[in-house]
Coordinates of C-alpha atoms in Angstrom, one line a residue:
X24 CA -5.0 6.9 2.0
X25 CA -6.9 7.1 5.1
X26 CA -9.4 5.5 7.3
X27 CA -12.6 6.8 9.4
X28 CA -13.5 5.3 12.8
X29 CA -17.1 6.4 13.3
X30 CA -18.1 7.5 16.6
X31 CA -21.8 10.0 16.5
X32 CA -23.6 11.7 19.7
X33 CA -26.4 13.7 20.4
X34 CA -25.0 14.2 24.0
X35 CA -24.1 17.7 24.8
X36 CA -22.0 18.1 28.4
X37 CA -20.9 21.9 29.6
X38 CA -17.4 23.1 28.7
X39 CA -17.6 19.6 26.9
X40 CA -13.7 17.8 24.5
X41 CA -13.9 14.9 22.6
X42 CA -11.1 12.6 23.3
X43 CA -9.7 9.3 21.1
X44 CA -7.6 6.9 23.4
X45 CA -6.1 3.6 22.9
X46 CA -5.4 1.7 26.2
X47 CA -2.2 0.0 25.0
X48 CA 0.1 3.1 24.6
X49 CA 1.8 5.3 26.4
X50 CA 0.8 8.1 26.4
X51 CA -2.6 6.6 25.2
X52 CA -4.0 9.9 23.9
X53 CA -4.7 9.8 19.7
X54 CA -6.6 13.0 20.1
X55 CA -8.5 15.5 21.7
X56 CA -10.5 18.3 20.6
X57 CA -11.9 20.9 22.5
X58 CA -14.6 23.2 21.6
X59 CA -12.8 25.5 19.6
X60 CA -9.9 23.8 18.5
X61 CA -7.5 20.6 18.6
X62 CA -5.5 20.2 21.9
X63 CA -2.7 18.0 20.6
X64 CA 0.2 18.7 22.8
X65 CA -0.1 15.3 24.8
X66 CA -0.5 13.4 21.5
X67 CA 1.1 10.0 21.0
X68 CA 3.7 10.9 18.9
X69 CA 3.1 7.9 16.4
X70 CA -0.3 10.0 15.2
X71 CA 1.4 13.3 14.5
X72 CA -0.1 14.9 11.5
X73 CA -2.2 12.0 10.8
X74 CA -5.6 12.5 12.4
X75 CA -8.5 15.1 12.2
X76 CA -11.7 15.8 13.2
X77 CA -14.3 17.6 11.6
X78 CA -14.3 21.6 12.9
X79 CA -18.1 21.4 13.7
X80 CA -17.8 18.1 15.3
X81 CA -19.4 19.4 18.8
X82 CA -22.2 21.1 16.7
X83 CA -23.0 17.9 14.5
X84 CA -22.6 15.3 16.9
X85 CA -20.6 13.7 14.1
X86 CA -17.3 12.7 16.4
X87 CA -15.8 10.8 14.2
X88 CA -11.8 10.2 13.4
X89 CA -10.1 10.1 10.3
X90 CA -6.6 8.5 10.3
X91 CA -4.4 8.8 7.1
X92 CA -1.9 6.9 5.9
X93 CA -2.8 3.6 8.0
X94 CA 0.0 1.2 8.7
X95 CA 0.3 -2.4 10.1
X96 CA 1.0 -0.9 14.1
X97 CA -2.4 1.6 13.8
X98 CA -4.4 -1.8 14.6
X99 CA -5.6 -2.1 17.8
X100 CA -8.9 -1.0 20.2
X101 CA -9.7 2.6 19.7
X102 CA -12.0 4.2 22.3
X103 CA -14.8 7.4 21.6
X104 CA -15.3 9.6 24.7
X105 CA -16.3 12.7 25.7
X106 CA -15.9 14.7 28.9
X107 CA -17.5 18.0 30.6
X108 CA -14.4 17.8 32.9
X109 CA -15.9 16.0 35.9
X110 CA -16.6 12.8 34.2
X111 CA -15.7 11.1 31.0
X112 CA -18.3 9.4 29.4
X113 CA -17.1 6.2 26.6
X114 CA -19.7 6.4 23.4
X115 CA -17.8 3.5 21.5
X116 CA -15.1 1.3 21.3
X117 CA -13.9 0.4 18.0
X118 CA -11.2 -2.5 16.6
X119 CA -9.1 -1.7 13.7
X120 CA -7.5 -4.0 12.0
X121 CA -5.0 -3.3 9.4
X122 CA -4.3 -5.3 6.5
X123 CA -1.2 -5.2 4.5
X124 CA -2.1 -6.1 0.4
X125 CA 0.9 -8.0 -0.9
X126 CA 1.3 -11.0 -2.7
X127 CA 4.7 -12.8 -4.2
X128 CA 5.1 -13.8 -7.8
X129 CA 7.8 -16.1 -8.8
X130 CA 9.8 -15.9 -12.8
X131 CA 12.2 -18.2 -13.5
X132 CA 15.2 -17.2 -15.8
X133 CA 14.3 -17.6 -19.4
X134 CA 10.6 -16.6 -19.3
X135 CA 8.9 -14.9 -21.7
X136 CA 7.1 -12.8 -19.4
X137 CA 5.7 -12.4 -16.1
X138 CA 2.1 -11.4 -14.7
X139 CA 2.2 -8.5 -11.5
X140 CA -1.4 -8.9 -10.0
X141 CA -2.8 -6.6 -9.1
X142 CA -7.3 -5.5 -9.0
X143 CA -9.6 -3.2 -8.3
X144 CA -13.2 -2.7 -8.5
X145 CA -14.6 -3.0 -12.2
X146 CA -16.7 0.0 -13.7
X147 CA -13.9 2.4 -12.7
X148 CA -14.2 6.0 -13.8
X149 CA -13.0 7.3 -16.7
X150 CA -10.0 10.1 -15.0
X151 CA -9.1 6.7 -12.9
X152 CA -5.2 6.1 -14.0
X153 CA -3.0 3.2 -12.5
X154 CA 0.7 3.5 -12.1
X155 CA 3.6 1.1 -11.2
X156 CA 6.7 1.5 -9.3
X157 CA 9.9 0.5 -8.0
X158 CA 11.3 2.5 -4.4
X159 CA 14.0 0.0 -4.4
X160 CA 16.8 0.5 -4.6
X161 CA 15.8 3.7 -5.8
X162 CA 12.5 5.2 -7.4
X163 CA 11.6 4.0 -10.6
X164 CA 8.3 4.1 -12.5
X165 CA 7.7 1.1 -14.4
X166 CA 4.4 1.6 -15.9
X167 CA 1.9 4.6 -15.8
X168 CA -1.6 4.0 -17.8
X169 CA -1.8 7.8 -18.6
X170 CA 1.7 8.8 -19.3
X171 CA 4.8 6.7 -20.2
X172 CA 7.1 9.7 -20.6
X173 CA 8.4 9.4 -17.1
X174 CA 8.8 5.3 -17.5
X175 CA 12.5 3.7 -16.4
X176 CA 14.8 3.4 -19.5
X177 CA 15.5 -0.5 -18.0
X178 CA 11.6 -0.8 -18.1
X179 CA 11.4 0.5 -22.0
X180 CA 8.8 -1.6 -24.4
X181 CA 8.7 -4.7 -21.9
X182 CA 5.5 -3.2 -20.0
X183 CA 2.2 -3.4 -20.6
X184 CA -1.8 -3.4 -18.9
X185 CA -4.8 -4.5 -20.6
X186 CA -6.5 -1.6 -22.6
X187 CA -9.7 -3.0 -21.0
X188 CA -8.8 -2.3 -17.1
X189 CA -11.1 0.6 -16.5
X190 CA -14.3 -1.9 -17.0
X191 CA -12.8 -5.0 -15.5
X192 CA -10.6 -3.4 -12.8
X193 CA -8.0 -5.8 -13.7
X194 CA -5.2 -3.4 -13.6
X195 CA -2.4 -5.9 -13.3
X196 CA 1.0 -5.3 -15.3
X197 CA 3.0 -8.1 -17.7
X198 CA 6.6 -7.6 -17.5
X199 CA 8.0 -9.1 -20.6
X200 CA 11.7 -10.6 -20.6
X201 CA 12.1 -10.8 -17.1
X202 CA 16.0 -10.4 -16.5
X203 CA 18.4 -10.2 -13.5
X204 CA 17.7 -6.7 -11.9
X205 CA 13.9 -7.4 -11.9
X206 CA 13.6 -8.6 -8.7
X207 CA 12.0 -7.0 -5.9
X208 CA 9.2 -5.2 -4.3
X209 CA 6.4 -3.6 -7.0
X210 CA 3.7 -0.7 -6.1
X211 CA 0.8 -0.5 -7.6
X212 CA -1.6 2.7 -7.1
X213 CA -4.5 3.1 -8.6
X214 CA -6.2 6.7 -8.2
X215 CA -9.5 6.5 -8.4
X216 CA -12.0 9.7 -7.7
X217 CA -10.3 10.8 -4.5
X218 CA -9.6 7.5 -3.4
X219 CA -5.4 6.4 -3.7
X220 CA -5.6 2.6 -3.5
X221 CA -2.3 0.5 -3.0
X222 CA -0.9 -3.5 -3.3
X223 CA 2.2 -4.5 -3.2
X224 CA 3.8 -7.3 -5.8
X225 CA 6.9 -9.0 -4.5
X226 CA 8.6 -10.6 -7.9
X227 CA 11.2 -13.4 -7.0
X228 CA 13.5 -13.8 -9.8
X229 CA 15.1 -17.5 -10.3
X230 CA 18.2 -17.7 -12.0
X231 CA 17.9 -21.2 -13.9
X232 CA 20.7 -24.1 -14.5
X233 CA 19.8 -23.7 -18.0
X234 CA 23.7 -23.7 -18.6
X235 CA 24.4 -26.3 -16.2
X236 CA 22.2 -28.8 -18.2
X237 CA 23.5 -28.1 -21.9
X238 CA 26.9 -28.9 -21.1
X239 CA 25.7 -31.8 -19.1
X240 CA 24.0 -32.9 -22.4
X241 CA 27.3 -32.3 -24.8
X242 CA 29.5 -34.0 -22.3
X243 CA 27.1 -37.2 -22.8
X244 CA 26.5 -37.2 -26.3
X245 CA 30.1 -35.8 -27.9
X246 CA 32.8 -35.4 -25.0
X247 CA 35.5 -34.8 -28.0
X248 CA 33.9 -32.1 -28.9
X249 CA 32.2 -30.4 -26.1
X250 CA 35.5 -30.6 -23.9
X251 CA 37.4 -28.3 -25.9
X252 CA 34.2 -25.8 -25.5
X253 CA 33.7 -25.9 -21.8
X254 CA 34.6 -28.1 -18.9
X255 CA 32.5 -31.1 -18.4
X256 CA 30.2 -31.3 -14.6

């Protein structure tokens, strides 16, 4: 849901603004908060809405940034200064690097069922509930561990999670009968406290030749009788 780059000072400059920058945009600024308030209007547009600082920051010392909702582009060097207007002193740099959770699971046509990975932390709390979902190519909800009342029709009794998840953290989902229409890209959220964590399943459905090798084996072991069925490869 979010991440914190830490950046603390005791140093205490007249008339002082803390400002976040990162050299390789244009404009570079990420934000900038003066003594009594933010002063966002030369914001990089990429960061609207998405960062804060604490009110007290210049009190506390604590200068640190939270950034929410962190995608793959928020990586990069992040610098920490603060400024009395003359000169702009740089208390840290920081590097963030953004990785994106998904893995790829491939069913082939036929299977009983299929396994969506998906973990977490064992020893989970007990208000922690997990859901799974579809935005493509339109919201669905495939599996929710507190409530299946909102779960996809196309989804109905072929779901299910281990009743044991909340002490392993194994919250990963078995999708029984995989079919055509199963393909595709798979959330999986787990909230947990106040913490929203999220992977990403990418399910690549394989349509078999299981047709294409029964009439193979008629045609070879009773031609008669198979051609008038089906036409022989």
């Amino acid at each position: 849901e979010s991440v914190l780059l830490p950046c603390y000072s005791d140093i205490q400059p007249e008339d002082p603004f803390l400002i976040w920058t990162r050299s390789d945009l244009s404009p570079n600024f990420v934000h900038l908060r003066r003594e009594n308030d933010d002063d966002l209007k030369n914001q990089n547009q990429r960061f609207r809405n998405r960062t804060s600082m604490n009110p007290d920051a210049l009190d506390t010392g604590n200068f640190s940034l939270t950034l929410r909702k962190p995608e793959r582009f928020d990586g990069g060097n992040y610098s920490c200064s603060i400024s009395g207007g003359i000169k702009e002193l740089n208390l840290k740099r920081i590097h963030l690097k953004v990785k994106v959770g998904q893995q790829e699971v491939e069913v082939t046509e036929g299977s009983d069922s299929v396994v969506l990975p998906c973990r977490t932390s064992s020893l989970l709390p007990e208000d922690t509930s997990v859901e799974w979902t579809r935005s493509e190519p339109e919201f669905m909800m495939v599996h929710s561990s507190s409530n299946q009342r909102n779960q996809d029709g196309f989804y109905r009794d072929r779901t299910e999670m281990s009743k044991d998840f909340l002490r392993t953290g194994d919250v990963s989902l078995t999708l029984r009968n995989p079919r055509d229409g199963d393909g595709g890209r798979y959330v999986c959220t787990v909230h947990r406290d106040q913490d929203v964590l999220r992977q990403t399943v990418v399910l690549k459905y394989v349509k078999g030749k299981t047709g294409f090798y029964w009439k193979l084996i008629c045609c070879m072991t009773d031609f008669i009788k198979c051609s008038s069925a089906t036409t022989c490869p």
